[in-house]
Amino acid sequence: MTRTKKNGNPATMTRKAMAIASLFAFGLATGPLAQSDEVEADRPRVNTQMHGDAAGAPAPDPDTIIVPETLSAPSYFGQIAFEQNCASCHGENGAGGTGNGPPLIHPIYEPGHHTDGAFLRAAMAGVQSHHWNFGDMPVVEGVTEEMVVLIVSYIRELQRANGIE
């Protein structure tokens, strides 16, 4: 006979325990990063043990982001959609710096690690925080899949202009 608590079944209790254990482990893994005394400690960083050395680069200084002089047509419209729907959290030109979301012009978001589909899923369904300490990303209300495709085109052009392939 399986014992259950008054308010839950064994499967639910196991999922909750695993979620709590994951949060605790993530906190232990990122704790030393949050306590860093480095000069650029005010810029968020990603856990390099999990994602490699390039991922540990600090968030870029927004003033250093290279913006192409011209954008493709999809990226032009993507820039407009980004500014209306994403910049309040991810910063002007995806540079971060708002305190509400990570920079998207960062090696952790290179296409080999975060595919275009990952951006689509994040905007349409939300995503749990797993690289940064900004909290979970909520669903972006009012965006369509077509808008997200344009936004991703814009982000990818910015990334390429900044050496992120």
PDB file of C-alpha atoms in Angstrom:
ATOM      1  CA  MET A   1       0.000   0.000   0.000  1.00  0.00           C
ATOM      2  CA  THR A   2       1.273   3.439  -0.954  1.00  0.00           C
ATOM      3  CA  ARG A   3       1.058   6.159   1.660  1.00  0.00           C
ATOM      4  CA  THR A   4      -0.121   9.582   0.594  1.00  0.00           C
ATOM      5  CA  LYS A   5      -0.464  12.886   2.370  1.00  0.00           C
ATOM      6  CA  LYS A   6      -3.903  14.330   2.862  1.00  0.00           C
ATOM      7  CA  ASN A   7      -3.530  16.797  -0.016  1.00  0.00           C
ATOM      8  CA  GLY A   8      -1.596  14.871  -2.647  1.00  0.00           C
ATOM      9  CA  ASN A   9      -0.844  11.657  -4.446  1.00  0.00           C
ATOM     10  CA  PRO A  10       2.608  10.050  -4.630  1.00  0.00           C
ATOM     11  CA  ALA A  11       3.295  11.226  -8.211  1.00  0.00           C
ATOM     12  CA  THR A  12       2.469  14.839  -7.358  1.00  0.00           C
ATOM     13  CA  MET A  13       4.577  14.723  -4.212  1.00  0.00           C
ATOM     14  CA  THR A  14       7.525  13.280  -6.170  1.00  0.00           C
ATOM     15  CA  ARG A  15       7.275  16.016  -8.837  1.00  0.00           C
ATOM     16  CA  LYS A  16       7.162  18.692  -6.139  1.00  0.00           C
ATOM     17  CA  ALA A  17      10.157  17.198  -4.347  1.00  0.00           C
ATOM     18  CA  MET A  18      12.122  17.019  -7.612  1.00  0.00           C
ATOM     19  CA  ALA A  19      11.238  20.639  -8.447  1.00  0.00           C
ATOM     20  CA  ILE A  20      12.384  21.808  -5.011  1.00  0.00           C
ATOM     21  CA  ALA A  21      15.602  19.779  -5.310  1.00  0.00           C
ATOM     22  CA  SER A  22      16.275  21.302  -8.747  1.00  0.00           C
ATOM     23  CA  LEU A  23      15.772  24.826  -7.456  1.00  0.00           C
ATOM     24  CA  PHE A  24      18.053  24.131  -4.499  1.00  0.00           C
ATOM     25  CA  ALA A  25      20.766  22.649  -6.751  1.00  0.00           C
ATOM     26  CA  PHE A  26      20.477  25.566  -9.193  1.00  0.00           C
ATOM     27  CA  GLY A  27      20.822  28.002  -6.306  1.00  0.00           C
ATOM     28  CA  LEU A  28      23.993  26.245  -5.124  1.00  0.00           C
ATOM     29  CA  ALA A  29      25.414  26.275  -8.650  1.00  0.00           C
ATOM     30  CA  THR A  30      24.745  29.966  -9.242  1.00  0.00           C
ATOM     31  CA  GLY A  31      25.432  31.248  -5.728  1.00  0.00           C
ATOM     32  CA  PRO A  32      29.177  31.792  -6.273  1.00  0.00           C
ATOM     33  CA  LEU A  33      28.404  33.807  -9.408  1.00  0.00           C
ATOM     34  CA  ALA A  34      26.085  36.119  -7.516  1.00  0.00           C
ATOM     35  CA  GLN A  35      28.786  36.709  -4.875  1.00  0.00           C
ATOM     36  CA  SER A  36      31.580  37.511  -7.326  1.00  0.00           C
ATOM     37  CA  ASP A  37      33.829  40.499  -6.548  1.00  0.00           C
ATOM     38  CA  GLU A  38      34.837  41.006 -10.176  1.00  0.00           C
ATOM     39  CA  VAL A  39      34.789  44.463 -11.727  1.00  0.00           C
ATOM     40  CA  GLU A  40      31.908  43.491 -14.025  1.00  0.00           C
ATOM     41  CA  ALA A  41      29.958  41.714 -11.269  1.00  0.00           C
ATOM     42  CA  ASP A  42      27.014  44.054 -11.813  1.00  0.00           C
ATOM     43  CA  ARG A  43      26.457  42.482 -15.228  1.00  0.00           C
ATOM     44  CA  PRO A  44      24.620  39.145 -15.055  1.00  0.00           C
ATOM     45  CA  ARG A  45      26.467  35.962 -16.010  1.00  0.00           C
ATOM     46  CA  VAL A  46      25.531  32.422 -17.009  1.00  0.00           C
ATOM     47  CA  ASN A  47      26.821  29.327 -15.234  1.00  0.00           C
ATOM     48  CA  THR A  48      29.871  28.198 -17.277  1.00  0.00           C
ATOM     49  CA  GLN A  49      29.946  24.738 -15.719  1.00  0.00           C
ATOM     50  CA  MET A  50      26.657  24.059 -17.424  1.00  0.00           C
ATOM     51  CA  HIS A  51      27.142  25.949 -20.700  1.00  0.00           C
ATOM     52  CA  GLY A  52      30.852  26.444 -21.449  1.00  0.00           C
ATOM     53  CA  ASP A  53      33.255  29.362 -21.163  1.00  0.00           C
ATOM     54  CA  ALA A  54      31.686  31.608 -23.831  1.00  0.00           C
ATOM     55  CA  ALA A  55      28.371  31.473 -21.999  1.00  0.00           C
ATOM     56  CA  GLY A  56      30.061  32.984 -18.949  1.00  0.00           C
ATOM     57  CA  ALA A  57      30.637  36.292 -20.678  1.00  0.00           C
ATOM     58  CA  PRO A  58      28.981  39.162 -18.843  1.00  0.00           C
ATOM     59  CA  ALA A  59      25.938  40.831 -20.301  1.00  0.00           C
ATOM     60  CA  PRO A  60      27.147  43.321 -22.908  1.00  0.00           C
ATOM     61  CA  ASP A  61      27.376  47.014 -22.251  1.00  0.00           C
ATOM     62  CA  PRO A  62      24.383  48.332 -24.232  1.00  0.00           C
ATOM     63  CA  ASP A  63      26.594  51.043 -25.750  1.00  0.00           C
ATOM     64  CA  THR A  64      28.824  48.404 -27.371  1.00  0.00           C
ATOM     65  CA  ILE A  65      26.098  46.622 -29.359  1.00  0.00           C
ATOM     66  CA  ILE A  66      26.716  46.904 -33.087  1.00  0.00           C
ATOM     67  CA  VAL A  67      23.517  47.587 -35.006  1.00  0.00           C
ATOM     68  CA  PRO A  68      23.684  46.952 -38.769  1.00  0.00           C
ATOM     69  CA  GLU A  69      23.227  50.073 -40.911  1.00  0.00           C
ATOM     70  CA  THR A  70      20.540  48.270 -42.872  1.00  0.00           C
ATOM     71  CA  LEU A  71      18.344  45.335 -41.958  1.00  0.00           C
ATOM     72  CA  SER A  72      16.601  42.835 -44.191  1.00  0.00           C
ATOM     73  CA  ALA A  73      12.871  43.495 -44.643  1.00  0.00           C
ATOM     74  CA  PRO A  74      11.833  40.784 -42.143  1.00  0.00           C
ATOM     75  CA  SER A  75      14.345  42.077 -39.591  1.00  0.00           C
ATOM     76  CA  TYR A  76      13.192  45.667 -40.074  1.00  0.00           C
ATOM     77  CA  PHE A  77       9.648  44.649 -39.124  1.00  0.00           C
ATOM     78  CA  GLY A  78      11.087  42.391 -36.430  1.00  0.00           C
ATOM     79  CA  GLN A  79      12.849  45.395 -34.912  1.00  0.00           C
ATOM     80  CA  ILE A  80       9.555  47.259 -34.679  1.00  0.00           C
ATOM     81  CA  ALA A  81       7.851  44.240 -33.074  1.00  0.00           C
ATOM     82  CA  PHE A  82      10.824  43.748 -30.716  1.00  0.00           C
ATOM     83  CA  GLU A  83      10.703  47.367 -29.575  1.00  0.00           C
ATOM     84  CA  GLN A  84       6.952  47.093 -28.901  1.00  0.00           C
ATOM     85  CA  ASN A  85       6.946  43.690 -27.197  1.00  0.00           C
ATOM     86  CA  CYS A  86      10.404  42.719 -25.953  1.00  0.00           C
ATOM     87  CA  ALA A  87      12.660  45.712 -25.290  1.00  0.00           C
ATOM     88  CA  SER A  88      11.075  46.552 -21.934  1.00  0.00           C
ATOM     89  CA  CYS A  89      12.614  43.333 -20.555  1.00  0.00           C
ATOM     90  CA  HIS A  90      15.450  42.460 -22.963  1.00  0.00           C
ATOM     91  CA  GLY A  91      16.696  46.018 -23.499  1.00  0.00           C
ATOM     92  CA  GLU A  92      17.237  48.221 -26.495  1.00  0.00           C
ATOM     93  CA  ASN A  93      18.663  46.146 -29.359  1.00  0.00           C
ATOM     94  CA  GLY A  94      18.512  43.046 -27.137  1.00  0.00           C
ATOM     95  CA  ALA A  95      21.370  44.278 -24.934  1.00  0.00           C
ATOM     96  CA  GLY A  96      19.605  43.644 -21.621  1.00  0.00           C
ATOM     97  CA  GLY A  97      20.328  46.092 -18.838  1.00  0.00           C
ATOM     98  CA  THR A  98      16.709  46.539 -17.747  1.00  0.00           C
ATOM     99  CA  GLY A  99      16.900  44.272 -14.707  1.00  0.00           C
ATOM    100  CA  ASN A 100      13.846  42.445 -16.061  1.00  0.00           C
ATOM    101  CA  GLY A 101      15.318  40.027 -18.595  1.00  0.00           C
ATOM    102  CA  PRO A 102      18.570  38.772 -20.062  1.00  0.00           C
ATOM    103  CA  PRO A 103      20.460  40.185 -23.014  1.00  0.00           C
ATOM    104  CA  LEU A 104      19.711  38.296 -26.217  1.00  0.00           C
ATOM    105  CA  ILE A 105      22.929  39.531 -27.837  1.00  0.00           C
ATOM    106  CA  HIS A 106      24.957  37.063 -25.819  1.00  0.00           C
ATOM    107  CA  PRO A 107      26.748  33.801 -26.726  1.00  0.00           C
ATOM    108  CA  ILE A 108      24.266  31.710 -24.727  1.00  0.00           C
ATOM    109  CA  TYR A 109      21.594  32.566 -27.313  1.00  0.00           C
ATOM    110  CA  GLU A 110      23.636  31.513 -30.337  1.00  0.00           C
ATOM    111  CA  PRO A 111      21.566  29.483 -32.824  1.00  0.00           C
ATOM    112  CA  GLY A 112      23.250  26.185 -31.946  1.00  0.00           C
ATOM    113  CA  HIS A 113      22.132  26.442 -28.325  1.00  0.00           C
ATOM    114  CA  HIS A 114      18.855  28.349 -28.605  1.00  0.00           C
ATOM    115  CA  THR A 115      17.208  27.587 -31.908  1.00  0.00           C
ATOM    116  CA  ASP A 116      14.695  29.877 -33.531  1.00  0.00           C
ATOM    117  CA  GLY A 117      12.031  27.483 -32.248  1.00  0.00           C
ATOM    118  CA  ALA A 118      13.222  28.064 -28.674  1.00  0.00           C
ATOM    119  CA  PHE A 119      12.508  31.782 -29.054  1.00  0.00           C
ATOM    120  CA  LEU A 120       9.083  30.972 -30.503  1.00  0.00           C
ATOM    121  CA  ARG A 121       8.220  28.622 -27.634  1.00  0.00           C
ATOM    122  CA  ALA A 122       9.444  31.144 -25.047  1.00  0.00           C
ATOM    123  CA  ALA A 123       7.316  33.972 -26.439  1.00  0.00           C
ATOM    124  CA  MET A 124       4.216  31.881 -27.087  1.00  0.00           C
ATOM    125  CA  ALA A 125       4.259  29.603 -24.027  1.00  0.00           C
ATOM    126  CA  GLY A 126       6.649  31.248 -21.556  1.00  0.00           C
ATOM    127  CA  VAL A 127       9.751  29.529 -20.201  1.00  0.00           C
ATOM    128  CA  GLN A 128      11.243  28.643 -16.836  1.00  0.00           C
ATOM    129  CA  SER A 129      14.346  30.555 -15.875  1.00  0.00           C
ATOM    130  CA  HIS A 130      17.355  28.344 -16.492  1.00  0.00           C
ATOM    131  CA  HIS A 131      20.319  30.519 -17.501  1.00  0.00           C
ATOM    132  CA  TRP A 132      19.813  33.782 -15.651  1.00  0.00           C
ATOM    133  CA  ASN A 133      18.306  34.957 -12.382  1.00  0.00           C
ATOM    134  CA  PHE A 134      15.572  37.187 -13.783  1.00  0.00           C
ATOM    135  CA  GLY A 135      12.752  34.768 -13.018  1.00  0.00           C
ATOM    136  CA  ASP A 136      10.528  32.901 -15.440  1.00  0.00           C
ATOM    137  CA  MET A 137       9.642  34.496 -18.759  1.00  0.00           C
ATOM    138  CA  PRO A 138       5.893  34.914 -19.068  1.00  0.00           C
ATOM    139  CA  VAL A 139       3.906  34.443 -22.254  1.00  0.00           C
ATOM    140  CA  VAL A 140       4.199  37.590 -24.371  1.00  0.00           C
ATOM    141  CA  GLU A 141       0.595  38.697 -24.684  1.00  0.00           C
ATOM    142  CA  GLY A 142      -0.541  39.843 -28.100  1.00  0.00           C
ATOM    143  CA  VAL A 143       2.284  38.411 -30.214  1.00  0.00           C
ATOM    144  CA  THR A 144       1.627  35.978 -33.016  1.00  0.00           C
ATOM    145  CA  GLU A 145       3.894  33.272 -34.375  1.00  0.00           C
ATOM    146  CA  GLU A 146       4.442  35.426 -37.467  1.00  0.00           C
ATOM    147  CA  MET A 147       5.583  38.354 -35.291  1.00  0.00           C
ATOM    148  CA  VAL A 148       7.984  36.134 -33.357  1.00  0.00           C
ATOM    149  CA  VAL A 149       9.511  34.882 -36.629  1.00  0.00           C
ATOM    150  CA  LEU A 150      10.212  38.511 -37.567  1.00  0.00           C
ATOM    151  CA  ILE A 151      11.599  39.271 -34.099  1.00  0.00           C
ATOM    152  CA  VAL A 152      13.925  36.264 -34.290  1.00  0.00           C
ATOM    153  CA  SER A 153      15.136  37.448 -37.712  1.00  0.00           C
ATOM    154  CA  TYR A 154      16.026  40.796 -36.121  1.00  0.00           C
ATOM    155  CA  ILE A 155      17.773  39.176 -33.150  1.00  0.00           C
ATOM    156  CA  ARG A 156      19.799  36.882 -35.432  1.00  0.00           C
ATOM    157  CA  GLU A 157      20.951  39.819 -37.574  1.00  0.00           C
ATOM    158  CA  LEU A 158      22.027  41.688 -34.430  1.00  0.00           C
ATOM    159  CA  GLN A 159      23.821  38.585 -33.170  1.00  0.00           C
ATOM    160  CA  ARG A 160      25.735  38.118 -36.443  1.00  0.00           C
ATOM    161  CA  ALA A 161      26.733  41.809 -36.421  1.00  0.00           C
ATOM    162  CA  ASN A 162      28.145  41.207 -32.930  1.00  0.00           C
ATOM    163  CA  GLY A 163      30.070  38.020 -33.789  1.00  0.00           C
ATOM    164  CA  ILE A 164      27.509  35.521 -32.491  1.00  0.00           C
ATOM    165  CA  GLU A 165      27.015  32.882 -35.159  1.00  0.00           C
TER     166      GLU A 165
END
